[in-house]
GROMACS .gro file of N, CA and C in nm:
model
  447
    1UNK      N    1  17.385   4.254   6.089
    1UNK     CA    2  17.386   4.296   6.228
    1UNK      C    3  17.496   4.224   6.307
    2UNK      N    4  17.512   4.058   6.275
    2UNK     CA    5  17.628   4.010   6.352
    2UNK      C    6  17.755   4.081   6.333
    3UNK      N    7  17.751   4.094   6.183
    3UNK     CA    8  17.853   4.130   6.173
    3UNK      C    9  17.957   4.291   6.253
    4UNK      N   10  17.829   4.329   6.235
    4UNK     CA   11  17.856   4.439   6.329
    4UNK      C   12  17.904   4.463   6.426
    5UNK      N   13  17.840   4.401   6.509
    5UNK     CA   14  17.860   4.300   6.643
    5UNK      C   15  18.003   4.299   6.669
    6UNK      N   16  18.061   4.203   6.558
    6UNK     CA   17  18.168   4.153   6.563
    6UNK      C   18  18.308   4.257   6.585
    7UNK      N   19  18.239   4.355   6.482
    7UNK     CA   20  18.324   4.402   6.423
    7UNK      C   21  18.330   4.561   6.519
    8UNK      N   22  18.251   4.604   6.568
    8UNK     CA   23  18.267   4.666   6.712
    8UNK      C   24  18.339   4.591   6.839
    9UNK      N   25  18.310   4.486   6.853
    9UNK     CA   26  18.358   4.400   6.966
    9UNK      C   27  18.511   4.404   6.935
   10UNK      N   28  18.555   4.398   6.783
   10UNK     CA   29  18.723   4.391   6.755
   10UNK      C   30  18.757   4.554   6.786
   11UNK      N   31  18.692   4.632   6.734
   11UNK     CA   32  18.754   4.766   6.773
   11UNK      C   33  18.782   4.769   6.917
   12UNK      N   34  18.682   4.742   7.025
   12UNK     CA   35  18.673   4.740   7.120
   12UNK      C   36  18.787   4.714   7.219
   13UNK      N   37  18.830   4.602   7.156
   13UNK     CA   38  18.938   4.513   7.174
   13UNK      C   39  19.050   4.553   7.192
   14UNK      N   40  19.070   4.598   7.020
   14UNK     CA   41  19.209   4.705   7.015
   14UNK      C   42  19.216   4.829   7.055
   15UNK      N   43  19.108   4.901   7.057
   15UNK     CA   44  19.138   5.007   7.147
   15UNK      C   45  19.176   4.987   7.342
   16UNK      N   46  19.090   4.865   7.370
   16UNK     CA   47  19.085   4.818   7.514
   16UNK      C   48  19.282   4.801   7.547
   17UNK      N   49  19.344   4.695   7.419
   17UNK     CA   50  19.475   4.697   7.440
   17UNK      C   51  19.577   4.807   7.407
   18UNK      N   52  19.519   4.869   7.343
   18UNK     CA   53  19.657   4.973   7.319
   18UNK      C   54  19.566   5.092   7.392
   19UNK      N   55  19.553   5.065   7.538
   19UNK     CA   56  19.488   5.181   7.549
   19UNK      C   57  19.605   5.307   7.650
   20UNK      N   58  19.724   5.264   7.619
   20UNK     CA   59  19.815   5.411   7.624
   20UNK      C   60  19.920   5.391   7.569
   21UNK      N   61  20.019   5.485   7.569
   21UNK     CA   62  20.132   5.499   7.455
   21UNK      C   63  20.220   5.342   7.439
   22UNK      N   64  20.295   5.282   7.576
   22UNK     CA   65  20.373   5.141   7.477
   22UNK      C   66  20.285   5.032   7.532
   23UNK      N   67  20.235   5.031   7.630
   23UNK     CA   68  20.167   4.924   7.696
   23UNK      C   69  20.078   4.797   7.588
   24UNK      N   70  20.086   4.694   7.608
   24UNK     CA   71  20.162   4.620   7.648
   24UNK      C   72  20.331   4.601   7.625
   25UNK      N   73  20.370   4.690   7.542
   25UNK     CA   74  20.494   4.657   7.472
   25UNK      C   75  20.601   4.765   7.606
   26UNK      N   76  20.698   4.719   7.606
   26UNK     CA   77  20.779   4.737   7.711
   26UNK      C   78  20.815   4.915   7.657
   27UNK      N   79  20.891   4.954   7.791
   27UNK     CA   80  20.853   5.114   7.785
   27UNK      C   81  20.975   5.148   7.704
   28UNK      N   82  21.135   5.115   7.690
   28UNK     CA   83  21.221   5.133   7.625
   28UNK      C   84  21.192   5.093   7.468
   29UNK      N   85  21.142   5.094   7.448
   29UNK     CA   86  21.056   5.038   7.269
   29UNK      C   87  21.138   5.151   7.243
   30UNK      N   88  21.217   5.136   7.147
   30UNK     CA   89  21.225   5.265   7.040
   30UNK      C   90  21.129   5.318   6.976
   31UNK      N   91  21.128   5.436   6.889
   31UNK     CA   92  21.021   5.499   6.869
   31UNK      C   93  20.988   5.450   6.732
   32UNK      N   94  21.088   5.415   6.654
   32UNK     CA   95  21.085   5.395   6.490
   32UNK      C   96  21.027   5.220   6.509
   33UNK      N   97  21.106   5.155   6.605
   33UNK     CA   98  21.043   5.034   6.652
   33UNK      C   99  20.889   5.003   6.633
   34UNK      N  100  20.842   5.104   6.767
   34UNK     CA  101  20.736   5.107   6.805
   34UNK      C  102  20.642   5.160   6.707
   35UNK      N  103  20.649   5.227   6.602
   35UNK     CA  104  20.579   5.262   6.530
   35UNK      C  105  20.598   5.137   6.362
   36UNK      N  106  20.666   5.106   6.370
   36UNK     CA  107  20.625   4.981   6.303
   36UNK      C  108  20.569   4.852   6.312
   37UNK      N  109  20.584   4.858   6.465
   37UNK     CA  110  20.466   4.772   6.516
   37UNK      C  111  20.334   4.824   6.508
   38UNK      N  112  20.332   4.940   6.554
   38UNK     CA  113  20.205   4.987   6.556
   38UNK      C  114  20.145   4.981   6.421
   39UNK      N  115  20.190   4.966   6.281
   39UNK     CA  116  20.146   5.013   6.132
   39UNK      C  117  20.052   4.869   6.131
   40UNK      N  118  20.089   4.785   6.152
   40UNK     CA  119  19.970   4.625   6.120
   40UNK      C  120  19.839   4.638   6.209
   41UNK      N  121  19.832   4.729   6.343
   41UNK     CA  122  19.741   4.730   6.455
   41UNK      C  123  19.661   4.836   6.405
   42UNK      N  124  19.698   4.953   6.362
   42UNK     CA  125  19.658   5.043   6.297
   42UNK      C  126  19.530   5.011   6.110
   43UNK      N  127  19.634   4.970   6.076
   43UNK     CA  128  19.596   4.873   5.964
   43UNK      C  129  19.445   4.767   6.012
   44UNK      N  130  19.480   4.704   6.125
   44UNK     CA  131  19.349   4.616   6.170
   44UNK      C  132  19.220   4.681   6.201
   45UNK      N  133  19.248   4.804   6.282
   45UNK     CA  134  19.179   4.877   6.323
   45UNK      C  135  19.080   4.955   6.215
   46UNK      N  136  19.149   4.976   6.096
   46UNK     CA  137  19.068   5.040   5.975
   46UNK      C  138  18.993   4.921   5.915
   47UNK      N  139  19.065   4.803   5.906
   47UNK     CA  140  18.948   4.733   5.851
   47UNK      C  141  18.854   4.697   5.927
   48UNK      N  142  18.902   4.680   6.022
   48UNK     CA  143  18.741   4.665   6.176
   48UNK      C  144  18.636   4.791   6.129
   49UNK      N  145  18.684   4.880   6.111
   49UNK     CA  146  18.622   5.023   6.134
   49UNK      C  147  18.590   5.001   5.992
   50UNK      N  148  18.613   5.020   5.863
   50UNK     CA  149  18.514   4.983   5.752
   50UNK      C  150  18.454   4.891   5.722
   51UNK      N  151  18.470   4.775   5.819
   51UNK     CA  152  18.349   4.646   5.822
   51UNK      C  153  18.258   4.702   5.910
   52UNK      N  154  18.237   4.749   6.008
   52UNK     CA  155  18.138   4.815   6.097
   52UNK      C  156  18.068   4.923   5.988
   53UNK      N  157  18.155   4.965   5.909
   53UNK     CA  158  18.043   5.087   5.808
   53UNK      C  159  17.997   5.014   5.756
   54UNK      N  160  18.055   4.949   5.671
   54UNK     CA  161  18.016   4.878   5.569
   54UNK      C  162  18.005   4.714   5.556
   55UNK      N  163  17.963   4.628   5.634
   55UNK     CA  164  17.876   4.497   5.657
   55UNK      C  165  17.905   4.435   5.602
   56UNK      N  166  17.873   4.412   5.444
   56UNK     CA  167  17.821   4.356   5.329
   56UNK      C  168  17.975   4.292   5.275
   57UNK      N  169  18.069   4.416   5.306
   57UNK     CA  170  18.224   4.399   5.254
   57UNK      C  171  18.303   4.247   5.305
   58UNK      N  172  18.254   4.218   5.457
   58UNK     CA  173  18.294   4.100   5.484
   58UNK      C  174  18.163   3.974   5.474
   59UNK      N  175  18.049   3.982   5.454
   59UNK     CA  176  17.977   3.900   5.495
   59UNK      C  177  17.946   3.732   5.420
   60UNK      N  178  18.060   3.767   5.320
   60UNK     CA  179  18.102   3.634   5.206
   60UNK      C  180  18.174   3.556   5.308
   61UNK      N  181  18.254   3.630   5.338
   61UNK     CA  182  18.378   3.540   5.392
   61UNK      C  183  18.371   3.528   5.585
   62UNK      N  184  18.203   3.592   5.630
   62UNK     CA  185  18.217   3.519   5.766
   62UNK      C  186  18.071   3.490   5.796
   63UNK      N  187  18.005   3.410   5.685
   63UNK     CA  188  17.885   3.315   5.652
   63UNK      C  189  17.884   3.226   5.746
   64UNK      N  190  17.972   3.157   5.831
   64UNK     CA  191  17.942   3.071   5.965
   64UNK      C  192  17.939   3.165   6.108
   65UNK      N  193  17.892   3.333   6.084
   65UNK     CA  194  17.785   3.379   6.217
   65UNK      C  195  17.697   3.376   6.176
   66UNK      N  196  17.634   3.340   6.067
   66UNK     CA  197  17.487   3.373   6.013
   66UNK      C  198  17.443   3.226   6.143
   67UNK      N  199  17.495   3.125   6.155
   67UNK     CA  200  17.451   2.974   6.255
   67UNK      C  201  17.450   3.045   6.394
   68UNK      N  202  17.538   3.139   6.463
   68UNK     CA  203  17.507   3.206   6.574
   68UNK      C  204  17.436   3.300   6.569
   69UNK      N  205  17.313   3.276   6.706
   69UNK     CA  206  17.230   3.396   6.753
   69UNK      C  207  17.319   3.566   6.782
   70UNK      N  208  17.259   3.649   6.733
   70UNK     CA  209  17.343   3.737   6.775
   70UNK      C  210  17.305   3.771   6.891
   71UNK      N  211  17.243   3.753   7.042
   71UNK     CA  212  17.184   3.716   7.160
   71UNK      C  213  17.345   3.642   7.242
   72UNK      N  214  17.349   3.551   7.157
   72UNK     CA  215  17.474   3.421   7.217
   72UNK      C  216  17.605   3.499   7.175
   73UNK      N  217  17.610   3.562   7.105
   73UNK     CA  218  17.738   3.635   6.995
   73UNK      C  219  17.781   3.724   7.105
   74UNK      N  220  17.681   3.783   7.160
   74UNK     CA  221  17.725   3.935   7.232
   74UNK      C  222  17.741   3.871   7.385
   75UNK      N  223  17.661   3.742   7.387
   75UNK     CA  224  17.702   3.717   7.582
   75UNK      C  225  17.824   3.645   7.539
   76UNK      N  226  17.896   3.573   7.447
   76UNK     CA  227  18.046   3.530   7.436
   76UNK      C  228  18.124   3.690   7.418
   77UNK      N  229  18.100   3.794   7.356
   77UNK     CA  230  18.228   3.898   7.353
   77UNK      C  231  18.182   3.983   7.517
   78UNK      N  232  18.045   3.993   7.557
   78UNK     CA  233  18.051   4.032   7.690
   78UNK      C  234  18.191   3.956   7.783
   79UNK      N  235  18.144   3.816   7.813
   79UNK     CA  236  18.226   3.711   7.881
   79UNK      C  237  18.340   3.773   7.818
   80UNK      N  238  18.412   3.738   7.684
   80UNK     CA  239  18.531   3.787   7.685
   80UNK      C  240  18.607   3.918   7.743
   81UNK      N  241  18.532   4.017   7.746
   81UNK     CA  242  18.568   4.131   7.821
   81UNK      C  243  18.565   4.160   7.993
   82UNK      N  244  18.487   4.039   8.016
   82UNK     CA  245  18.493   4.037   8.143
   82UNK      C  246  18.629   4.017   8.192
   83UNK      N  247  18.649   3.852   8.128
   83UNK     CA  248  18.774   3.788   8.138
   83UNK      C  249  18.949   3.914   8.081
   84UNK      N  250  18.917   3.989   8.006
   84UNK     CA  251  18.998   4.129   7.993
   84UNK      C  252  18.985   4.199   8.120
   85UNK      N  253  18.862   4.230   8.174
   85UNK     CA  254  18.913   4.344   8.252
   85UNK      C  255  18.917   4.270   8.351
   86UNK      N  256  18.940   4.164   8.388
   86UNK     CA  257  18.989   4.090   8.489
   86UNK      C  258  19.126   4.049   8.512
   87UNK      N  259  19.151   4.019   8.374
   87UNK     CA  260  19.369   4.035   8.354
   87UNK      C  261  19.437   4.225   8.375
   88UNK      N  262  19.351   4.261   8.329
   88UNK     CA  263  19.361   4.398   8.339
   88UNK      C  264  19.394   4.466   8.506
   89UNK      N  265  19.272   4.456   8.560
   89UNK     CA  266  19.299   4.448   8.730
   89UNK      C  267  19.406   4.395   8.783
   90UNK      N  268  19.461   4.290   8.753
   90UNK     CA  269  19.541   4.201   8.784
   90UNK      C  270  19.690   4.307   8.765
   91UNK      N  271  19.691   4.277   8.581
   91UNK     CA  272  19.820   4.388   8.592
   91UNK      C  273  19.829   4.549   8.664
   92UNK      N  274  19.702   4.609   8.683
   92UNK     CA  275  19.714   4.699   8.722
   92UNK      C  276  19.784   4.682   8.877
   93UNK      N  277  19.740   4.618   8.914
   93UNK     CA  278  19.778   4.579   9.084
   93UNK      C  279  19.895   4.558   9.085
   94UNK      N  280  19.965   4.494   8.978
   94UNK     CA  281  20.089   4.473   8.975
   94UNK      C  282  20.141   4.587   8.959
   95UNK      N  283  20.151   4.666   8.848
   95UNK     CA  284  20.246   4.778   8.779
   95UNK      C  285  20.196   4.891   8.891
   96UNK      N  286  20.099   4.916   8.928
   96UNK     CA  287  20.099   4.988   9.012
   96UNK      C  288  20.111   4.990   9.139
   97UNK      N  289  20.128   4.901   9.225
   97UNK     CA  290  20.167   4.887   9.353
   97UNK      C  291  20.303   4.994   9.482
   98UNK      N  292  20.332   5.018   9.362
   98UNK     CA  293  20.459   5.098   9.430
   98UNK      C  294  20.357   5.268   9.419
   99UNK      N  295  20.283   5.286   9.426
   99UNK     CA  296  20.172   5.395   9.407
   99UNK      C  297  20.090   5.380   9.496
  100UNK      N  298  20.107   5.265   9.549
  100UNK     CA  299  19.970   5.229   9.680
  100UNK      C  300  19.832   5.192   9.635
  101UNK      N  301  19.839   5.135   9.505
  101UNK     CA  302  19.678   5.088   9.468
  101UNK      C  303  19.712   4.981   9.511
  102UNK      N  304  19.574   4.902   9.561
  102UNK     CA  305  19.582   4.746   9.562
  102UNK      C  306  19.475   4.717   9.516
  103UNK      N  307  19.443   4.589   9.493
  103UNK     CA  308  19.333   4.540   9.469
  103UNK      C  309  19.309   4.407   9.526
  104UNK      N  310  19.192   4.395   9.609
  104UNK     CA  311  19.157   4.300   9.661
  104UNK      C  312  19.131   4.148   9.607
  105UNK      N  313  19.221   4.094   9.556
  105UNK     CA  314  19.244   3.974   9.485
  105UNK      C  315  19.083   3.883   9.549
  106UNK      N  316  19.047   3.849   9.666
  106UNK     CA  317  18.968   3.744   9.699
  106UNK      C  318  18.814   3.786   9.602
  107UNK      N  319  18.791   3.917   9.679
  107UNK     CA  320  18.672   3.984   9.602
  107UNK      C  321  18.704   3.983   9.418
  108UNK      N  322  18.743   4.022   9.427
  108UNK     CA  323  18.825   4.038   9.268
  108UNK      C  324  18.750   3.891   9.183
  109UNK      N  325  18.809   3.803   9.264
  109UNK     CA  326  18.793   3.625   9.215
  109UNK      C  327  18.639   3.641   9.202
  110UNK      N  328  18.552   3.660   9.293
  110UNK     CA  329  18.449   3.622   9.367
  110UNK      C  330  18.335   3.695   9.283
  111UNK      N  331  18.326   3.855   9.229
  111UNK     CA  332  18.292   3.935   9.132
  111UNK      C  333  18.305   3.868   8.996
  112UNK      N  334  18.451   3.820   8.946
  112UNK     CA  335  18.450   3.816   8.830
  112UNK      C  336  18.408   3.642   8.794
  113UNK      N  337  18.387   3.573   8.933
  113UNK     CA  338  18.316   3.423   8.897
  113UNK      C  339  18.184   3.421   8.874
  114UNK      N  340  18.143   3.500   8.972
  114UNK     CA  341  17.981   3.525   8.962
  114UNK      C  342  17.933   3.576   8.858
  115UNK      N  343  18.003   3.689   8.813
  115UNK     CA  344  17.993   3.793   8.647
  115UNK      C  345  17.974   3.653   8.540
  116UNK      N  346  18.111   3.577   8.545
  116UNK     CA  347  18.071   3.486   8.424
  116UNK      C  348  18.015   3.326   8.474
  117UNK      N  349  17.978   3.304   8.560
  117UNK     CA  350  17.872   3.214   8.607
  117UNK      C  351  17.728   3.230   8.522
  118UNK      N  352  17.715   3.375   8.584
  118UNK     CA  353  17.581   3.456   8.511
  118UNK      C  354  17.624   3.418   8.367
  119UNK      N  355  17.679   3.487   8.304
  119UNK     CA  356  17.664   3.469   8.193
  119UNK      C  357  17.717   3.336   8.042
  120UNK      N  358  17.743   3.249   8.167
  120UNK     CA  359  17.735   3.138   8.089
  120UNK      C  360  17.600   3.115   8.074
  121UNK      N  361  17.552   3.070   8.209
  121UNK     CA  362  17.402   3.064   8.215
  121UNK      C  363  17.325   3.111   8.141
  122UNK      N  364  17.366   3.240   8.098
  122UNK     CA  365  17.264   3.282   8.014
  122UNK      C  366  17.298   3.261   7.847
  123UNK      N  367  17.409   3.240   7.838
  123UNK     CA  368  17.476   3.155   7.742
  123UNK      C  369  17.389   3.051   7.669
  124UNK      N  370  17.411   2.975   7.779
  124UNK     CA  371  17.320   2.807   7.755
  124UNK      C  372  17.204   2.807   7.775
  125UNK      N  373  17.138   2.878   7.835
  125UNK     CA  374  17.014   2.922   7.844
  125UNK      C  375  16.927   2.969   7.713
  126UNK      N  376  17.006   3.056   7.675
  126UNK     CA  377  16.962   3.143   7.536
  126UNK      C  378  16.931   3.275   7.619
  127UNK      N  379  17.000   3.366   7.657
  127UNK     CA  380  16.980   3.527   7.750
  127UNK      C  381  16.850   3.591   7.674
  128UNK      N  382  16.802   3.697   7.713
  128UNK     CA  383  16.685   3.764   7.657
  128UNK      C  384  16.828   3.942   7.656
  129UNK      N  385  16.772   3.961   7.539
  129UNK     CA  386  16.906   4.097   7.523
  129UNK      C  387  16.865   4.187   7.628
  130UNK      N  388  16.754   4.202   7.735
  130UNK     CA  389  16.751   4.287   7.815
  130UNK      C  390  16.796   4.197   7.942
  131UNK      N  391  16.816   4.082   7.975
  131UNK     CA  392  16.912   4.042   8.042
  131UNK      C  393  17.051   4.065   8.068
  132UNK      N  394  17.063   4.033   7.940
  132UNK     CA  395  17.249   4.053   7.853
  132UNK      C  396  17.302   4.190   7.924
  133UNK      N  397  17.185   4.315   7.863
  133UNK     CA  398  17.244   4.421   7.935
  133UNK      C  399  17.246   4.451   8.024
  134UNK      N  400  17.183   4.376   8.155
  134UNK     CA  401  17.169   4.412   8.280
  134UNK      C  402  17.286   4.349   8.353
  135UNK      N  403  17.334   4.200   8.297
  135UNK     CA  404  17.432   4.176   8.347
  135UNK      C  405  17.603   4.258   8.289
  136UNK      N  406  17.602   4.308   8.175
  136UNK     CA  407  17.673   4.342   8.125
  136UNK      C  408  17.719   4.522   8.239
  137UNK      N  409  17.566   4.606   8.266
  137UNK     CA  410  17.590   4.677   8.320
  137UNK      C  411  17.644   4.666   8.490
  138UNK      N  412  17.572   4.547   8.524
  138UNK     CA  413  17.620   4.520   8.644
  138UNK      C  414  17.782   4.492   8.657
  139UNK      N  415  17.818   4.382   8.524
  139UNK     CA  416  17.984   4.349   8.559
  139UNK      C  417  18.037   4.469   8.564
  140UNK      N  418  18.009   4.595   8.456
  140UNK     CA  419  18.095   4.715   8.439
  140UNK      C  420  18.132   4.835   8.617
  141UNK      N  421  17.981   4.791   8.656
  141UNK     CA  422  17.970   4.874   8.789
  141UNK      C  423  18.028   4.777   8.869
  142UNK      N  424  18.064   4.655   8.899
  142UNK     CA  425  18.098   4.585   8.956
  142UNK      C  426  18.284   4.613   8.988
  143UNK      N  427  18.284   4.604   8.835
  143UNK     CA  428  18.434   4.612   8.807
  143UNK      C  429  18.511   4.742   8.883
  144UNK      N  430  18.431   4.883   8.776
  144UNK     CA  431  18.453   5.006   8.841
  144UNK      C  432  18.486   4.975   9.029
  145UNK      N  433  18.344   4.953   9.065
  145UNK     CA  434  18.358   4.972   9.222
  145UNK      C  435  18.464   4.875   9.289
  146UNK      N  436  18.499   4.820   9.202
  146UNK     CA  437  18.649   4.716   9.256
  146UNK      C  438  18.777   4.799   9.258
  147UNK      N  439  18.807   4.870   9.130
  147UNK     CA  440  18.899   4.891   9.120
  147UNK      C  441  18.898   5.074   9.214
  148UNK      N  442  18.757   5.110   9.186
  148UNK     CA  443  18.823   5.220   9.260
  148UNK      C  444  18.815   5.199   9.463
  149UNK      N  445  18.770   5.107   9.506
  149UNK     CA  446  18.771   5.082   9.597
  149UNK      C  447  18.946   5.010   9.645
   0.00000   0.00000   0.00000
């Protein structure tokens, strides 16, 4: 099950970063370039995606999550995604500014301290998984109503 976990949380990840054609990679990328970069990300992505089918394939070689709760597992890749779509906002405000989005940097801070305040707490605490998801759904609506505000 951790492994699972894990191994969704990495898809997650890479789809979260390459989530349009060069971004992060600068827009003049050549194309033959850019697609040989892309062959190792691509490549990661399949083995994420046949460890999520198939479990058992990695579970020799990542025997130190069996010591983490998978409770604690999912409020550290929650937190991590917080902390993503919080750099995320950030660049968006940037790259898009000449478009007239802004984003309210103070609130911004203030949302995404409280988001992982909570969930340290529940971190060190030990969270109950119907906690986990309540804060998890709250950061997401939180986030949303930031950015489209």
């Amino acid at each position: 099950m951790k492994i699972r976990i894990l191994a969704l949380a990495v898809l997650g990840l890479l789809l979260s970063v390459k989530s349009d054609r060069y971004f992060p990679l600068p827009d003049r990328l050549s194309e033959p370039i850019f697609q040989i970069i892309l062959l190792p990300y691509t490549c990661l992505f399949l083995i994420a995606f046949i460890i999520f089918i198939k479990p058992e394939i990695a579970e020799a070689h990542l025997s130190v999550i069996d010591r983490i709760s998978a409770v604690r597992l999912t409020a550290v890749i929650i937190l991590i995604f917080e902390v993503m779509a919080f750099a995320l906002l950030i660049v968006q405000d940037i790259r898009y500014a000449p478009f007239g989005y802004h984003l309210d940097i103070p609130v911004a801070v203030l949302l995404f301290a409280f988001i992982s305040a909570v969930l340290l707490y529940q971190l060190i605490r030990g969270a109950s998984p119907d906690h986990l998801f309540f804060i998890a759904l709250a950061g997401y609506i939180g986030t949303y109503l930031l950015s489209i505000d």
